[in-house]
């Protein structure tokens, strides 16, 4: 399934459709540690499947849905037999739709929607995946548009379930809940777009329209992490993209990713990725 692998960076060449590859994977073959810019969705149709992230294996069963966000280091371990649907989707195609860009933070470092834990959500998402597979396998006029609309509905269902299942802002009215969600989605989008710049908590609080104290507390309720952790996560993701550039030094990558010192960058990157920036860069070098 991996056609172009330079070091650990998989370059995805799309087949018949712009921004989407779908495989009925029956191969009893493991895939080594790698990363790619498309988002990956895996749903076993028969048997089990295993994804390994940070050396931790995650095994899921028939009908369960696994999502690997863009840029995540992972490897795939196949059972001796079975089948799964595997989709690689260019999430950037729908990022311009309001709220879609900020949804990605909810998925890190991965999302697993099992039939046992999330029966209603799993059922809805399975329906969209199966409809996408039908359209992909048997294209008709407007197939691409139909698939994009189904992908948006897939992620809308996922986003709404995340917000509704976890009461983000207890003690406020439903109307205020929606207002707060919109504000913090806007903040997350701003951080994503400006993560390489110097961003202060006062600046972010001003965008959301809260005092610094309330912003810090509410942001953590919304994202399950501090604003600083979220900003660091985005900077690391940006650095990963730069580290595959052969002509950029580690120091240049650190500075361009918003880190003030090389030592800080090395420490934070290793804590996040379990390898140093230099090791990551070497892993991504083309094997000749």
Short mmCIF file of N, CA and C in Angstrom, two decimals, residues 11-154:
data_model
loop_
_atom_site.label_atom_id
_atom_site.label_comp_id
_atom_site.label_asym_id
_atom_site.label_seq_id
_atom_site.Cartn_x
_atom_site.Cartn_y
_atom_site.Cartn_z
N UNK A 11 4.97 9.80 0.69
CA UNK A 11 4.33 10.74 -0.24
C UNK A 11 3.16 10.03 -0.87
N UNK A 12 1.97 10.53 -0.65
CA UNK A 12 0.76 9.87 -1.14
C UNK A 12 0.44 10.39 -2.54
N UNK A 13 0.40 9.47 -3.50
CA UNK A 13 -0.02 9.80 -4.87
C UNK A 13 -1.47 9.35 -5.01
N UNK A 14 -2.35 10.31 -5.23
CA UNK A 14 -3.77 9.97 -5.31
C UNK A 14 -4.08 9.29 -6.64
N UNK A 15 -5.01 8.37 -6.60
CA UNK A 15 -5.32 7.56 -7.77
C UNK A 15 -6.32 8.26 -8.68
N UNK A 16 -7.57 7.87 -8.58
CA UNK A 16 -8.58 8.40 -9.52
C UNK A 16 -9.26 9.66 -9.03
N UNK A 17 -9.08 10.00 -7.77
CA UNK A 17 -9.83 11.12 -7.20
C UNK A 17 -8.90 12.09 -6.48
N UNK A 18 -9.13 13.36 -6.66
CA UNK A 18 -8.31 14.39 -6.02
C UNK A 18 -8.49 14.34 -4.50
N UNK A 19 -7.40 14.07 -3.79
CA UNK A 19 -7.42 14.18 -2.33
C UNK A 19 -7.95 12.99 -1.58
N UNK A 20 -8.22 11.86 -2.25
CA UNK A 20 -8.75 10.70 -1.53
C UNK A 20 -8.29 9.40 -2.19
N UNK A 21 -7.70 8.52 -1.40
CA UNK A 21 -7.46 7.13 -1.79
C UNK A 21 -8.22 6.23 -0.85
N UNK A 22 -8.85 5.20 -1.39
CA UNK A 22 -9.58 4.23 -0.57
C UNK A 22 -9.13 2.83 -0.98
N UNK A 23 -8.76 2.03 0.03
CA UNK A 23 -8.28 0.68 -0.23
C UNK A 23 -9.15 -0.33 0.51
N UNK A 24 -9.46 -1.44 -0.18
CA UNK A 24 -10.01 -2.62 0.49
C UNK A 24 -8.81 -3.50 0.79
N UNK A 25 -8.20 -3.28 1.94
CA UNK A 25 -6.91 -3.87 2.25
C UNK A 25 -7.07 -5.26 2.84
N UNK A 26 -6.50 -6.26 2.14
CA UNK A 26 -6.54 -7.64 2.63
C UNK A 26 -5.13 -8.20 2.79
N UNK A 27 -4.14 -7.35 2.75
CA UNK A 27 -2.75 -7.79 2.78
C UNK A 27 -2.31 -8.13 4.21
N UNK A 28 -1.72 -9.32 4.35
CA UNK A 28 -1.16 -9.72 5.64
C UNK A 28 0.26 -9.20 5.71
N UNK A 29 0.40 -7.88 5.62
CA UNK A 29 1.70 -7.23 5.55
C UNK A 29 1.74 -6.05 6.51
N UNK A 30 2.80 -5.97 7.28
CA UNK A 30 2.98 -4.84 8.19
C UNK A 30 3.59 -3.67 7.43
N UNK A 31 3.33 -2.46 7.92
CA UNK A 31 3.90 -1.27 7.30
C UNK A 31 4.75 -0.56 8.35
N UNK A 32 6.01 -0.24 8.00
CA UNK A 32 6.95 0.31 8.98
C UNK A 32 6.55 1.70 9.44
N UNK A 33 7.25 2.18 10.45
CA UNK A 33 6.94 3.51 10.98
C UNK A 33 7.06 4.55 9.87
N UNK A 34 6.04 5.40 9.78
CA UNK A 34 5.99 6.39 8.72
C UNK A 34 5.01 7.49 9.10
N UNK A 35 4.99 8.54 8.30
CA UNK A 35 4.01 9.60 8.48
C UNK A 35 3.64 10.14 7.10
N UNK A 36 2.50 10.80 7.01
CA UNK A 36 2.06 11.38 5.75
C UNK A 36 1.17 12.58 6.04
N UNK A 37 1.01 13.44 5.07
CA UNK A 37 0.19 14.64 5.27
C UNK A 37 -1.31 14.36 5.23
N UNK A 38 -1.80 13.35 4.48
CA UNK A 38 -3.24 13.08 4.57
C UNK A 38 -3.63 12.49 5.92
N UNK A 39 -4.86 12.70 6.29
CA UNK A 39 -5.46 12.05 7.46
C UNK A 39 -5.82 10.62 7.05
N UNK A 40 -5.70 9.69 7.98
CA UNK A 40 -5.96 8.28 7.68
C UNK A 40 -7.12 7.76 8.53
N UNK A 41 -8.04 7.07 7.87
CA UNK A 41 -9.17 6.44 8.56
C UNK A 41 -9.13 4.95 8.25
N UNK A 42 -9.21 4.13 9.30
CA UNK A 42 -9.17 2.67 9.13
C UNK A 42 -10.38 2.06 9.82
N UNK A 43 -11.08 1.18 9.10
CA UNK A 43 -12.21 0.45 9.69
C UNK A 43 -12.12 -1.02 9.29
N UNK A 44 -11.81 -1.92 10.24
CA UNK A 44 -11.81 -3.34 9.91
C UNK A 44 -13.20 -3.80 9.47
N UNK A 45 -13.24 -4.55 8.38
CA UNK A 45 -14.48 -5.14 7.89
C UNK A 45 -14.57 -6.59 8.36
N UNK A 46 -13.40 -7.20 8.47
CA UNK A 46 -13.31 -8.58 8.96
C UNK A 46 -12.02 -8.72 9.75
N UNK A 47 -12.13 -9.19 10.98
CA UNK A 47 -10.95 -9.39 11.80
C UNK A 47 -10.53 -8.13 12.55
N UNK A 48 -9.28 -8.14 12.99
CA UNK A 48 -8.74 -7.04 13.79
C UNK A 48 -7.67 -6.29 13.00
N UNK A 49 -7.17 -5.21 13.57
CA UNK A 49 -6.05 -4.49 12.99
C UNK A 49 -5.35 -3.75 14.12
N UNK A 50 -4.07 -3.43 13.93
CA UNK A 50 -3.29 -2.78 14.98
C UNK A 50 -2.52 -1.61 14.42
N UNK A 51 -2.61 -0.47 15.12
CA UNK A 51 -1.81 0.71 14.82
C UNK A 51 -0.91 0.97 16.02
N UNK A 52 0.36 1.24 15.76
CA UNK A 52 1.32 1.51 16.83
C UNK A 52 1.73 2.97 16.78
N UNK A 53 1.53 3.68 17.90
CA UNK A 53 1.95 5.08 18.03
C UNK A 53 2.77 5.21 19.30
N UNK A 54 3.96 5.82 19.19
CA UNK A 54 4.87 5.97 20.34
C UNK A 54 5.13 4.63 21.02
N UNK A 55 5.33 3.59 20.19
CA UNK A 55 5.64 2.23 20.66
C UNK A 55 4.49 1.57 21.42
N UNK A 56 3.33 2.16 21.41
CA UNK A 56 2.17 1.58 22.09
C UNK A 56 1.21 1.02 21.04
N UNK A 57 0.95 -0.30 21.05
CA UNK A 57 0.03 -0.88 20.07
C UNK A 57 -1.43 -0.66 20.46
N UNK A 58 -2.25 -0.34 19.48
CA UNK A 58 -3.69 -0.16 19.68
C UNK A 58 -4.41 -1.11 18.72
N UNK A 59 -5.04 -2.14 19.27
CA UNK A 59 -5.72 -3.13 18.45
C UNK A 59 -7.22 -2.91 18.53
N UNK A 60 -7.87 -2.89 17.37
CA UNK A 60 -9.32 -2.66 17.34
C UNK A 60 -9.98 -3.69 16.43
N UNK A 61 -11.31 -3.77 16.57
CA UNK A 61 -12.04 -4.89 15.98
C UNK A 61 -12.93 -4.43 14.82
N UNK A 62 -13.57 -5.43 14.23
CA UNK A 62 -14.48 -5.21 13.11
C UNK A 62 -15.52 -4.13 13.45
N UNK A 63 -15.62 -3.13 12.58
CA UNK A 63 -16.59 -2.06 12.78
C UNK A 63 -16.09 -0.89 13.59
N UNK A 64 -14.98 -1.06 14.31
CA UNK A 64 -14.38 0.07 15.03
C UNK A 64 -13.72 1.02 14.02
N UNK A 65 -13.59 2.28 14.41
CA UNK A 65 -13.07 3.28 13.49
C UNK A 65 -11.87 3.97 14.12
N UNK A 66 -10.75 3.93 13.40
CA UNK A 66 -9.49 4.53 13.85
C UNK A 66 -9.17 5.73 12.97
N UNK A 67 -8.71 6.83 13.57
CA UNK A 67 -8.32 8.01 12.81
C UNK A 67 -6.92 8.43 13.23
N UNK A 68 -6.02 8.51 12.25
CA UNK A 68 -4.67 9.01 12.49
C UNK A 68 -4.57 10.41 11.88
N UNK A 69 -4.32 11.45 12.69
CA UNK A 69 -4.22 12.80 12.15
C UNK A 69 -3.01 12.96 11.24
N UNK A 70 -3.00 13.98 10.41
CA UNK A 70 -1.86 14.24 9.53
C UNK A 70 -0.58 14.43 10.34
N UNK A 71 0.54 13.91 9.80
CA UNK A 71 1.85 14.14 10.39
C UNK A 71 2.20 13.27 11.58
N UNK A 72 1.35 12.31 11.92
CA UNK A 72 1.60 11.47 13.10
C UNK A 72 2.45 10.25 12.73
N UNK A 73 3.54 10.05 13.46
CA UNK A 73 4.36 8.86 13.26
C UNK A 73 3.60 7.63 13.75
N UNK A 74 3.49 6.61 12.88
CA UNK A 74 2.76 5.41 13.25
C UNK A 74 3.21 4.25 12.37
N UNK A 75 2.92 3.04 12.81
CA UNK A 75 3.11 1.88 11.95
C UNK A 75 1.89 0.98 12.06
N UNK A 76 1.70 0.13 11.05
CA UNK A 76 0.52 -0.70 10.94
C UNK A 76 0.92 -2.17 11.04
N UNK A 77 0.19 -2.93 11.83
CA UNK A 77 0.48 -4.35 12.04
C UNK A 77 -0.76 -5.14 11.61
N UNK A 78 -0.60 -5.97 10.59
CA UNK A 78 -1.73 -6.70 10.04
C UNK A 78 -1.84 -8.10 10.64
N UNK A 79 -3.04 -8.62 10.80
CA UNK A 79 -3.22 -10.01 11.23
C UNK A 79 -2.99 -10.94 10.03
N UNK A 80 -2.94 -12.26 10.26
CA UNK A 80 -2.71 -13.19 9.16
C UNK A 80 -3.79 -13.15 8.08
N UNK A 81 -5.01 -12.76 8.48
CA UNK A 81 -6.10 -12.68 7.51
C UNK A 81 -7.07 -11.58 7.95
N UNK A 82 -7.96 -11.22 7.05
CA UNK A 82 -8.94 -10.19 7.37
C UNK A 82 -9.01 -9.13 6.29
N UNK A 83 -9.86 -8.13 6.52
CA UNK A 83 -10.04 -7.05 5.55
C UNK A 83 -10.37 -5.77 6.31
N UNK A 84 -9.90 -4.65 5.80
CA UNK A 84 -10.25 -3.35 6.37
C UNK A 84 -10.31 -2.31 5.26
N UNK A 85 -11.17 -1.34 5.49
CA UNK A 85 -11.19 -0.17 4.62
C UNK A 85 -10.17 0.82 5.15
N UNK A 86 -9.31 1.30 4.28
CA UNK A 86 -8.31 2.30 4.66
C UNK A 86 -8.46 3.48 3.72
N UNK A 87 -8.69 4.66 4.31
CA UNK A 87 -8.84 5.88 3.53
C UNK A 87 -7.73 6.86 3.88
N UNK A 88 -7.15 7.46 2.88
CA UNK A 88 -6.21 8.57 3.05
C UNK A 88 -6.87 9.79 2.44
N UNK A 89 -7.07 10.83 3.27
CA UNK A 89 -7.85 11.99 2.85
C UNK A 89 -7.08 13.27 3.10
N UNK A 90 -7.01 14.11 2.08
CA UNK A 90 -6.37 15.42 2.21
C UNK A 90 -7.31 16.34 2.96
N UNK A 91 -7.10 16.44 4.27
CA UNK A 91 -8.00 17.22 5.12
C UNK A 91 -7.99 18.70 4.76
N UNK A 92 -6.92 19.14 4.12
CA UNK A 92 -6.85 20.54 3.72
C UNK A 92 -7.96 20.95 2.77
N UNK A 93 -8.57 19.98 2.09
CA UNK A 93 -9.65 20.29 1.14
C UNK A 93 -10.88 20.85 1.84
N UNK A 94 -11.05 20.54 3.13
CA UNK A 94 -12.24 21.03 3.82
C UNK A 94 -11.89 21.98 4.97
N UNK A 95 -10.60 22.31 5.12
CA UNK A 95 -10.19 23.18 6.23
C UNK A 95 -10.76 24.59 6.11
N UNK A 96 -11.09 25.01 4.90
CA UNK A 96 -11.64 26.36 4.73
C UNK A 96 -13.11 26.45 5.13
N UNK A 97 -13.75 25.30 5.33
CA UNK A 97 -15.12 25.29 5.83
C UNK A 97 -15.07 25.64 7.31
N UNK A 98 -15.88 26.58 7.72
CA UNK A 98 -15.82 27.08 9.10
C UNK A 98 -15.88 25.95 10.11
N UNK A 99 -14.98 25.99 11.07
CA UNK A 99 -14.86 25.06 12.20
C UNK A 99 -14.11 23.78 11.86
N UNK A 100 -13.95 23.46 10.57
CA UNK A 100 -13.26 22.23 10.21
C UNK A 100 -11.78 22.26 10.60
N UNK A 101 -11.15 23.44 10.47
CA UNK A 101 -9.73 23.54 10.79
C UNK A 101 -9.45 23.26 12.26
N UNK A 102 -10.31 23.76 13.14
CA UNK A 102 -10.06 23.59 14.57
C UNK A 102 -10.44 22.20 15.07
N UNK A 103 -11.14 21.42 14.24
CA UNK A 103 -11.54 20.08 14.67
C UNK A 103 -10.34 19.15 14.84
N UNK A 104 -9.29 19.38 14.06
CA UNK A 104 -8.14 18.47 14.07
C UNK A 104 -7.54 18.30 15.47
N UNK A 105 -7.56 19.38 16.27
CA UNK A 105 -6.93 19.28 17.60
C UNK A 105 -7.64 18.26 18.47
N UNK A 106 -8.92 17.99 18.19
CA UNK A 106 -9.66 17.01 18.98
C UNK A 106 -9.20 15.58 18.70
N UNK A 107 -8.50 15.39 17.60
CA UNK A 107 -8.15 14.04 17.17
C UNK A 107 -6.75 13.61 17.61
N UNK A 108 -5.93 14.54 18.09
CA UNK A 108 -4.55 14.21 18.44
C UNK A 108 -4.48 13.46 19.77
N UNK A 109 -3.59 12.47 19.91
CA UNK A 109 -2.69 11.95 18.87
C UNK A 109 -3.36 10.94 17.96
N UNK A 110 -4.57 10.53 18.31
CA UNK A 110 -5.36 9.63 17.46
C UNK A 110 -6.79 9.63 18.00
N UNK A 111 -7.69 9.05 17.24
CA UNK A 111 -9.06 8.87 17.73
C UNK A 111 -9.49 7.44 17.42
N UNK A 112 -10.12 6.79 18.39
CA UNK A 112 -10.64 5.44 18.21
C UNK A 112 -12.09 5.43 18.67
N UNK A 113 -12.99 5.20 17.73
CA UNK A 113 -14.42 5.20 18.03
C UNK A 113 -14.91 3.76 17.92
N UNK A 114 -15.03 3.10 19.06
CA UNK A 114 -15.43 1.70 19.07
C UNK A 114 -16.95 1.56 19.15
N UNK A 115 -17.42 0.38 18.75
CA UNK A 115 -18.86 0.11 18.81
C UNK A 115 -19.33 0.03 20.26
N UNK A 116 -18.45 -0.45 21.15
CA UNK A 116 -18.84 -0.62 22.55
C UNK A 116 -18.91 0.71 23.29
N UNK A 117 -17.91 1.55 23.11
CA UNK A 117 -17.85 2.80 23.87
C UNK A 117 -18.74 3.90 23.30
N UNK A 118 -18.86 3.96 21.97
CA UNK A 118 -19.60 5.04 21.32
C UNK A 118 -20.55 4.46 20.27
N UNK A 119 -21.55 3.69 20.71
CA UNK A 119 -22.40 2.98 19.74
C UNK A 119 -23.11 3.89 18.74
N UNK A 120 -23.69 4.99 19.21
CA UNK A 120 -24.44 5.88 18.30
C UNK A 120 -23.51 6.58 17.32
N UNK A 121 -22.41 7.15 17.85
CA UNK A 121 -21.46 7.84 16.98
C UNK A 121 -20.82 6.85 16.00
N UNK A 122 -20.43 5.69 16.48
CA UNK A 122 -19.82 4.69 15.62
C UNK A 122 -20.76 4.30 14.48
N UNK A 123 -22.03 4.13 14.80
CA UNK A 123 -23.01 3.76 13.77
C UNK A 123 -23.12 4.85 12.70
N UNK A 124 -23.15 6.10 13.12
CA UNK A 124 -23.24 7.22 12.17
C UNK A 124 -21.99 7.28 11.29
N UNK A 125 -20.83 7.16 11.90
CA UNK A 125 -19.58 7.26 11.14
C UNK A 125 -19.40 6.08 10.19
N UNK A 126 -19.82 4.88 10.63
CA UNK A 126 -19.76 3.71 9.75
C UNK A 126 -20.62 3.91 8.53
N UNK A 127 -21.79 4.50 8.72
CA UNK A 127 -22.69 4.77 7.59
C UNK A 127 -22.00 5.65 6.56
N UNK A 128 -21.35 6.73 7.02
CA UNK A 128 -20.68 7.64 6.08
C UNK A 128 -19.53 6.94 5.37
N UNK A 129 -18.75 6.15 6.10
CA UNK A 129 -17.63 5.43 5.49
C UNK A 129 -18.13 4.46 4.42
N UNK A 130 -19.19 3.74 4.73
CA UNK A 130 -19.73 2.77 3.77
C UNK A 130 -20.30 3.47 2.53
N UNK A 131 -20.93 4.62 2.72
CA UNK A 131 -21.45 5.37 1.57
C UNK A 131 -20.30 5.92 0.72
N UNK A 132 -19.23 6.38 1.37
CA UNK A 132 -18.06 6.86 0.64
C UNK A 132 -17.46 5.73 -0.19
N UNK A 133 -17.36 4.53 0.41
CA UNK A 133 -16.80 3.38 -0.30
C UNK A 133 -17.64 3.02 -1.53
N UNK A 134 -18.96 3.08 -1.39
CA UNK A 134 -19.84 2.78 -2.54
C UNK A 134 -19.61 3.77 -3.67
N UNK A 135 -19.53 5.05 -3.32
CA UNK A 135 -19.31 6.08 -4.33
C UNK A 135 -17.94 5.92 -4.99
N UNK A 136 -16.95 5.62 -4.18
CA UNK A 136 -15.58 5.50 -4.69
C UNK A 136 -15.44 4.30 -5.62
N UNK A 137 -16.06 3.18 -5.23
CA UNK A 137 -15.93 1.95 -6.01
C UNK A 137 -16.77 1.96 -7.27
N UNK A 138 -17.86 2.70 -7.26
CA UNK A 138 -18.77 2.73 -8.41
C UNK A 138 -19.10 4.19 -8.76
N UNK A 139 -18.14 4.90 -9.32
CA UNK A 139 -18.33 6.34 -9.57
C UNK A 139 -19.42 6.62 -10.60
N UNK A 140 -20.16 7.68 -10.33
CA UNK A 140 -21.20 8.18 -11.23
C UNK A 140 -21.00 9.70 -11.32
N UNK A 141 -21.78 10.40 -12.15
CA UNK A 141 -21.64 11.86 -12.17
C UNK A 141 -21.77 12.46 -10.77
N UNK A 142 -20.91 13.40 -10.43
CA UNK A 142 -20.87 14.12 -9.16
C UNK A 142 -20.38 13.25 -8.00
N UNK A 143 -19.70 12.15 -8.31
CA UNK A 143 -19.18 11.28 -7.25
C UNK A 143 -18.24 12.03 -6.32
N UNK A 144 -17.31 12.82 -6.89
CA UNK A 144 -16.33 13.52 -6.07
C UNK A 144 -17.01 14.50 -5.12
N UNK A 145 -17.98 15.25 -5.64
CA UNK A 145 -18.71 16.20 -4.79
C UNK A 145 -19.46 15.48 -3.69
N UNK A 146 -20.05 14.34 -4.04
CA UNK A 146 -20.80 13.56 -3.05
C UNK A 146 -19.88 13.06 -1.94
N UNK A 147 -18.70 12.59 -2.32
CA UNK A 147 -17.76 12.08 -1.32
C UNK A 147 -17.28 13.21 -0.40
N UNK A 148 -16.98 14.38 -0.96
CA UNK A 148 -16.56 15.50 -0.12
C UNK A 148 -17.66 15.88 0.87
N UNK A 149 -18.91 15.86 0.41
CA UNK A 149 -20.01 16.20 1.31
C UNK A 149 -20.15 15.16 2.41
N UNK A 150 -19.93 13.88 2.08
CA UNK A 150 -20.00 12.83 3.10
C UNK A 150 -18.85 12.95 4.10
N UNK A 151 -17.67 13.34 3.61
CA UNK A 151 -16.54 13.54 4.52
C UNK A 151 -16.82 14.68 5.50
N UNK A 152 -17.42 15.76 5.01
CA UNK A 152 -17.77 16.87 5.90
C UNK A 152 -18.78 16.40 6.94
N UNK A 153 -19.77 15.64 6.53
CA UNK A 153 -20.78 15.15 7.47
C UNK A 153 -20.13 14.19 8.49
N UNK A 154 -19.16 13.41 8.04
CA UNK A 154 -18.42 12.51 8.94
C UNK A 154 -17.76 13.32 10.05
#
